[in-house]
mmCIF file of C-alpha atoms in Angstrom:
data_model
loop_
_atom_site.group_PDB
_atom_site.id
_atom_site.type_symbol
_atom_site.label_atom_id
_atom_site.label_comp_id
_atom_site.label_asym_id
_atom_site.label_seq_id
_atom_site.Cartn_x
_atom_site.Cartn_y
_atom_site.Cartn_z
ATOM 1 C CA UNK A 1 -29.669 4.243 -11.355
ATOM 2 C CA UNK A 2 -30.988 4.355 -14.616
ATOM 3 C CA UNK A 3 -34.756 4.131 -14.546
ATOM 4 C CA UNK A 4 -36.314 7.569 -15.765
ATOM 5 C CA UNK A 5 -38.350 9.362 -13.299
ATOM 6 C CA UNK A 6 -36.758 7.605 -10.403
ATOM 7 C CA UNK A 7 -34.427 9.726 -7.889
ATOM 8 C CA UNK A 8 -31.355 7.716 -6.772
ATOM 9 C CA UNK A 9 -29.151 9.235 -4.563
ATOM 10 C CA UNK A 10 -25.989 7.943 -2.478
ATOM 11 C CA UNK A 11 -24.736 10.277 0.060
ATOM 12 C CA UNK A 12 -21.355 10.967 1.217
ATOM 13 C CA UNK A 13 -21.687 12.238 4.501
ATOM 14 C CA UNK A 14 -24.532 12.827 7.539
ATOM 15 C CA UNK A 15 -25.031 16.496 5.848
ATOM 16 C CA UNK A 16 -25.241 14.905 2.310
ATOM 17 C CA UNK A 17 -27.659 12.060 3.617
ATOM 18 C CA UNK A 18 -29.554 15.239 5.656
ATOM 19 C CA UNK A 19 -29.649 17.170 2.244
ATOM 20 C CA UNK A 20 -30.941 13.815 0.050
ATOM 21 C CA UNK A 21 -33.752 13.081 2.144
ATOM 22 C CA UNK A 22 -34.647 16.980 1.869
ATOM 23 C CA UNK A 23 -34.240 17.177 -2.012
ATOM 24 C CA UNK A 24 -36.292 13.483 -2.544
ATOM 25 C CA UNK A 25 -39.221 14.625 -0.821
ATOM 26 C CA UNK A 26 -39.798 17.943 -2.351
ATOM 27 C CA UNK A 27 -38.762 16.554 -5.821
ATOM 28 C CA UNK A 28 -42.408 14.904 -6.562
ATOM 29 C CA UNK A 29 -40.380 12.042 -7.992
ATOM 30 C CA UNK A 30 -40.277 8.398 -6.190
ATOM 31 C CA UNK A 31 -36.698 8.685 -4.907
ATOM 32 C CA UNK A 32 -33.841 6.014 -2.982
ATOM 33 C CA UNK A 33 -31.554 6.938 -1.105
ATOM 34 C CA UNK A 34 -28.470 4.317 -0.832
ATOM 35 C CA UNK A 35 -26.831 4.703 2.215
ATOM 36 C CA UNK A 36 -23.237 2.036 3.106
ATOM 37 C CA UNK A 37 -22.981 1.090 6.724
ATOM 38 C CA UNK A 38 -19.780 2.724 6.942
ATOM 39 C CA UNK A 39 -21.368 6.007 6.875
ATOM 40 C CA UNK A 40 -23.590 5.498 10.097
ATOM 41 C CA UNK A 41 -21.098 5.831 12.426
ATOM 42 C CA UNK A 42 -19.025 9.187 10.437
ATOM 43 C CA UNK A 43 -19.562 12.811 11.618
ATOM 44 C CA UNK A 44 -19.647 15.477 9.135
ATOM 45 C CA UNK A 45 -17.357 18.312 9.032
ATOM 46 C CA UNK A 46 -19.504 20.924 7.986
ATOM 47 C CA UNK A 47 -21.914 22.532 10.077
ATOM 48 C CA UNK A 48 -25.590 21.739 8.867
ATOM 49 C CA UNK A 49 -26.491 24.485 6.714
ATOM 50 C CA UNK A 50 -28.406 24.930 3.359
ATOM 51 C CA UNK A 51 -27.185 24.428 0.109
ATOM 52 C CA UNK A 52 -28.527 25.386 -3.653
ATOM 53 C CA UNK A 53 -25.833 22.672 -5.129
ATOM 54 C CA UNK A 54 -27.532 20.377 -7.832
ATOM 55 C CA UNK A 55 -27.056 16.873 -6.891
ATOM 56 C CA UNK A 56 -27.071 15.998 -10.192
ATOM 57 C CA UNK A 57 -24.251 17.768 -11.107
ATOM 58 C CA UNK A 58 -20.070 16.772 -10.204
ATOM 59 C CA UNK A 59 -18.507 18.347 -7.709
ATOM 60 C CA UNK A 60 -14.781 19.295 -7.167
ATOM 61 C CA UNK A 61 -13.752 18.916 -3.338
ATOM 62 C CA UNK A 62 -10.206 19.407 -4.378
ATOM 63 C CA UNK A 63 -8.275 20.949 -6.922
ATOM 64 C CA UNK A 64 -5.118 19.979 -8.387
ATOM 65 C CA UNK A 65 -3.187 19.522 -11.676
ATOM 66 C CA UNK A 66 -1.381 15.780 -11.372
ATOM 67 C CA UNK A 67 -4.104 13.358 -10.802
ATOM 68 C CA UNK A 68 -8.066 13.129 -11.205
ATOM 69 C CA UNK A 69 -9.461 10.711 -8.363
ATOM 70 C CA UNK A 70 -13.515 10.333 -8.884
ATOM 71 C CA UNK A 71 -15.812 8.182 -6.218
ATOM 72 C CA UNK A 72 -19.095 8.622 -4.446
ATOM 73 C CA UNK A 73 -20.787 7.431 -1.243
ATOM 74 C CA UNK A 74 -18.602 5.681 1.396
ATOM 75 C CA UNK A 75 -15.230 6.111 -0.350
ATOM 76 C CA UNK A 76 -15.567 10.026 -0.306
ATOM 77 C CA UNK A 77 -14.179 10.253 3.086
ATOM 78 C CA UNK A 78 -11.405 7.788 1.933
ATOM 79 C CA UNK A 79 -10.532 9.619 -1.085
ATOM 80 C CA UNK A 80 -10.574 12.888 1.235
ATOM 81 C CA UNK A 81 -7.847 11.278 3.225
ATOM 82 C CA UNK A 82 -5.524 10.267 0.058
ATOM 83 C CA UNK A 83 -5.640 13.760 -1.157
ATOM 84 C CA UNK A 84 -4.764 15.235 2.144
ATOM 85 C CA UNK A 85 -1.823 12.895 2.636
ATOM 86 C CA UNK A 86 -0.543 12.995 -0.685
ATOM 87 C CA UNK A 87 -0.149 16.845 0.031
ATOM 88 C CA UNK A 88 2.218 16.281 2.181
ATOM 89 C CA UNK A 89 4.624 15.031 -0.674
ATOM 90 C CA UNK A 90 3.319 18.408 -3.004
ATOM 91 C CA UNK A 91 0.965 15.874 -5.111
ATOM 92 C CA UNK A 92 -2.183 18.143 -6.175
ATOM 93 C CA UNK A 93 -5.232 15.758 -6.556
ATOM 94 C CA UNK A 94 -8.136 17.001 -8.088
ATOM 95 C CA UNK A 95 -11.170 15.107 -6.425
ATOM 96 C CA UNK A 96 -14.629 14.850 -7.945
ATOM 97 C CA UNK A 97 -17.650 13.251 -6.677
ATOM 98 C CA UNK A 98 -21.564 12.748 -7.169
ATOM 99 C CA UNK A 99 -24.331 12.118 -5.058
ATOM 100 C CA UNK A 100 -26.919 11.503 -7.187
ATOM 101 C CA UNK A 101 -26.809 8.216 -9.692
ATOM 102 C CA UNK A 102 -28.863 9.267 -12.503
ATOM 103 C CA UNK A 103 -28.266 11.660 -15.550
ATOM 104 C CA UNK A 104 -24.670 12.253 -14.574
ATOM 105 C CA UNK A 105 -23.107 15.015 -16.907
ATOM 106 C CA UNK A 106 -19.519 14.037 -16.966
ATOM 107 C CA UNK A 107 -18.120 17.274 -18.318
ATOM 108 C CA UNK A 108 -16.720 18.200 -15.395
ATOM 109 C CA UNK A 109 -14.943 14.929 -15.303
ATOM 110 C CA UNK A 110 -13.736 15.250 -18.893
ATOM 111 C CA UNK A 111 -11.913 18.423 -18.392
ATOM 112 C CA UNK A 112 -10.319 17.319 -15.284
ATOM 113 C CA UNK A 113 -8.853 14.416 -16.905
ATOM 114 C CA UNK A 114 -7.696 16.333 -20.092
ATOM 115 C CA UNK A 115 -5.651 18.466 -17.753
ATOM 116 C CA UNK A 116 -4.177 15.975 -15.722
ATOM 117 C CA UNK A 117 -4.145 13.171 -17.815
ATOM 118 C CA UNK A 118 -4.501 10.515 -15.013
ATOM 119 C CA UNK A 119 -7.303 9.474 -13.447
ATOM 120 C CA UNK A 120 -8.671 7.041 -10.731
ATOM 121 C CA UNK A 121 -11.900 5.780 -10.759
ATOM 122 C CA UNK A 122 -13.243 4.534 -7.449
ATOM 123 C CA UNK A 123 -16.106 1.962 -7.306
ATOM 124 C CA UNK A 124 -17.293 1.060 -3.880
ATOM 125 C CA UNK A 125 -18.731 -1.730 -4.882
ATOM 126 C CA UNK A 126 -18.060 -4.410 -7.458
ATOM 127 C CA UNK A 127 -16.913 -3.133 -10.502
ATOM 128 C CA UNK A 128 -19.068 -5.796 -13.052
ATOM 129 C CA UNK A 129 -22.386 -3.394 -13.648
ATOM 130 C CA UNK A 130 -21.540 -0.574 -11.895
ATOM 131 C CA UNK A 131 -21.469 3.260 -12.201
ATOM 132 C CA UNK A 132 -18.108 3.408 -12.915
ATOM 133 C CA UNK A 133 -18.337 0.981 -15.310
ATOM 134 C CA UNK A 134 -21.004 3.347 -17.177
ATOM 135 C CA UNK A 135 -18.719 5.874 -16.285
ATOM 136 C CA UNK A 136 -15.951 4.444 -18.146
ATOM 137 C CA UNK A 137 -17.817 3.779 -21.327
ATOM 138 C CA UNK A 138 -18.316 7.250 -21.709
ATOM 139 C CA UNK A 139 -15.007 8.161 -20.795
ATOM 140 C CA UNK A 140 -13.238 5.775 -23.018
ATOM 141 C CA UNK A 141 -15.543 6.640 -26.207
ATOM 142 C CA UNK A 142 -14.694 10.469 -25.686
ATOM 143 C CA UNK A 143 -11.085 9.974 -25.246
ATOM 144 C CA UNK A 144 -11.102 7.596 -28.421
ATOM 145 C CA UNK A 145 -13.267 9.980 -30.622
ATOM 146 C CA UNK A 146 -11.409 13.119 -29.618
ATOM 147 C CA UNK A 147 -8.094 11.078 -29.512
ATOM 148 C CA UNK A 148 -7.054 12.699 -26.468
ATOM 149 C CA UNK A 149 -3.581 12.117 -24.953
ATOM 150 C CA UNK A 150 -4.145 10.346 -21.436
ATOM 151 C CA UNK A 151 -1.564 8.706 -19.371
ATOM 152 C CA UNK A 152 -3.073 6.277 -16.949
ATOM 153 C CA UNK A 153 -6.747 5.111 -16.396
ATOM 154 C CA UNK A 154 -7.172 2.968 -13.078
ATOM 155 C CA UNK A 155 -10.012 1.738 -11.500
ATOM 156 C CA UNK A 156 -10.309 0.696 -7.561
ATOM 157 C CA UNK A 157 -13.548 -1.965 -6.490
ATOM 158 C CA UNK A 158 -13.964 -4.332 -4.452
ATOM 159 C CA UNK A 159 -12.932 -8.113 -5.511
ATOM 160 C CA UNK A 160 -15.780 -10.033 -7.239
ATOM 161 C CA UNK A 161 -16.657 -12.756 -4.660
ATOM 162 C CA UNK A 162 -19.247 -13.198 -1.786
ATOM 163 C CA UNK A 163 -18.626 -11.350 1.161
ATOM 164 C CA UNK A 164 -19.333 -11.960 4.781
ATOM 165 C CA UNK A 165 -21.713 -9.281 6.493
ATOM 166 C CA UNK A 166 -19.484 -9.288 9.581
ATOM 167 C CA UNK A 167 -17.788 -6.334 10.194
ATOM 168 C CA UNK A 168 -14.813 -8.077 11.499
ATOM 169 C CA UNK A 169 -14.292 -10.314 8.197
ATOM 170 C CA UNK A 170 -14.926 -7.378 5.887
ATOM 171 C CA UNK A 171 -12.810 -4.685 7.762
ATOM 172 C CA UNK A 172 -9.682 -5.463 5.403
ATOM 173 C CA UNK A 173 -11.719 -6.142 2.299
ATOM 174 C CA UNK A 174 -12.482 -2.644 1.390
ATOM 175 C CA UNK A 175 -10.445 -0.298 -0.334
ATOM 176 C CA UNK A 176 -9.529 2.728 2.194
ATOM 177 C CA UNK A 177 -7.162 5.549 1.411
ATOM 178 C CA UNK A 178 -4.015 3.442 1.847
ATOM 179 C CA UNK A 179 -5.335 1.293 -1.334
ATOM 180 C CA UNK A 180 -5.820 5.054 -3.340
ATOM 181 C CA UNK A 181 -2.325 6.194 -2.162
ATOM 182 C CA UNK A 182 -0.786 2.969 -3.337
ATOM 183 C CA UNK A 183 -2.621 3.807 -6.734
ATOM 184 C CA UNK A 184 -1.661 7.324 -6.489
ATOM 185 C CA UNK A 185 2.214 6.421 -6.024
ATOM 186 C CA UNK A 186 2.138 3.552 -8.903
ATOM 187 C CA UNK A 187 0.421 6.040 -11.603
ATOM 188 C CA UNK A 188 2.558 8.879 -10.905
#
């Protein structure tokens, strides 16, 4: 996703996939859309409508003061379930997502972390050489350079081992909203 001149998109829902294709086709640049098989059977809660959202900007899906969650792709619906579950216990979680994996401006994420002082970064795949690893590097640089008071930083990702392509074999291997809630509980 760091190759100049190529757009790399990772949709989070059917509407997001539609907008990704439309944006990629009209951008005038080569575009790649990565879609996870778990999104194939999902339905959008949103109506199919036009949007002028900038794909390169982070989006705050849910506002909160207690903890920041950051993710992308098929983990967005799982993170939303976790946020909604935590609301029942008066936990205010800020959920931030991204749909374009290149030229990510992290200012929104930095502001949220300074506010909540806690973050969980959710990588849909392996942590090694991932989008989250790149973000963590930038995050640590900013925390150290600005001497920020951050209480906890946690990552969630797949274990670094081979995986079966069978849905049955992988069902319990992937993180889900329960995994996220357990990490929130541990941090808070």
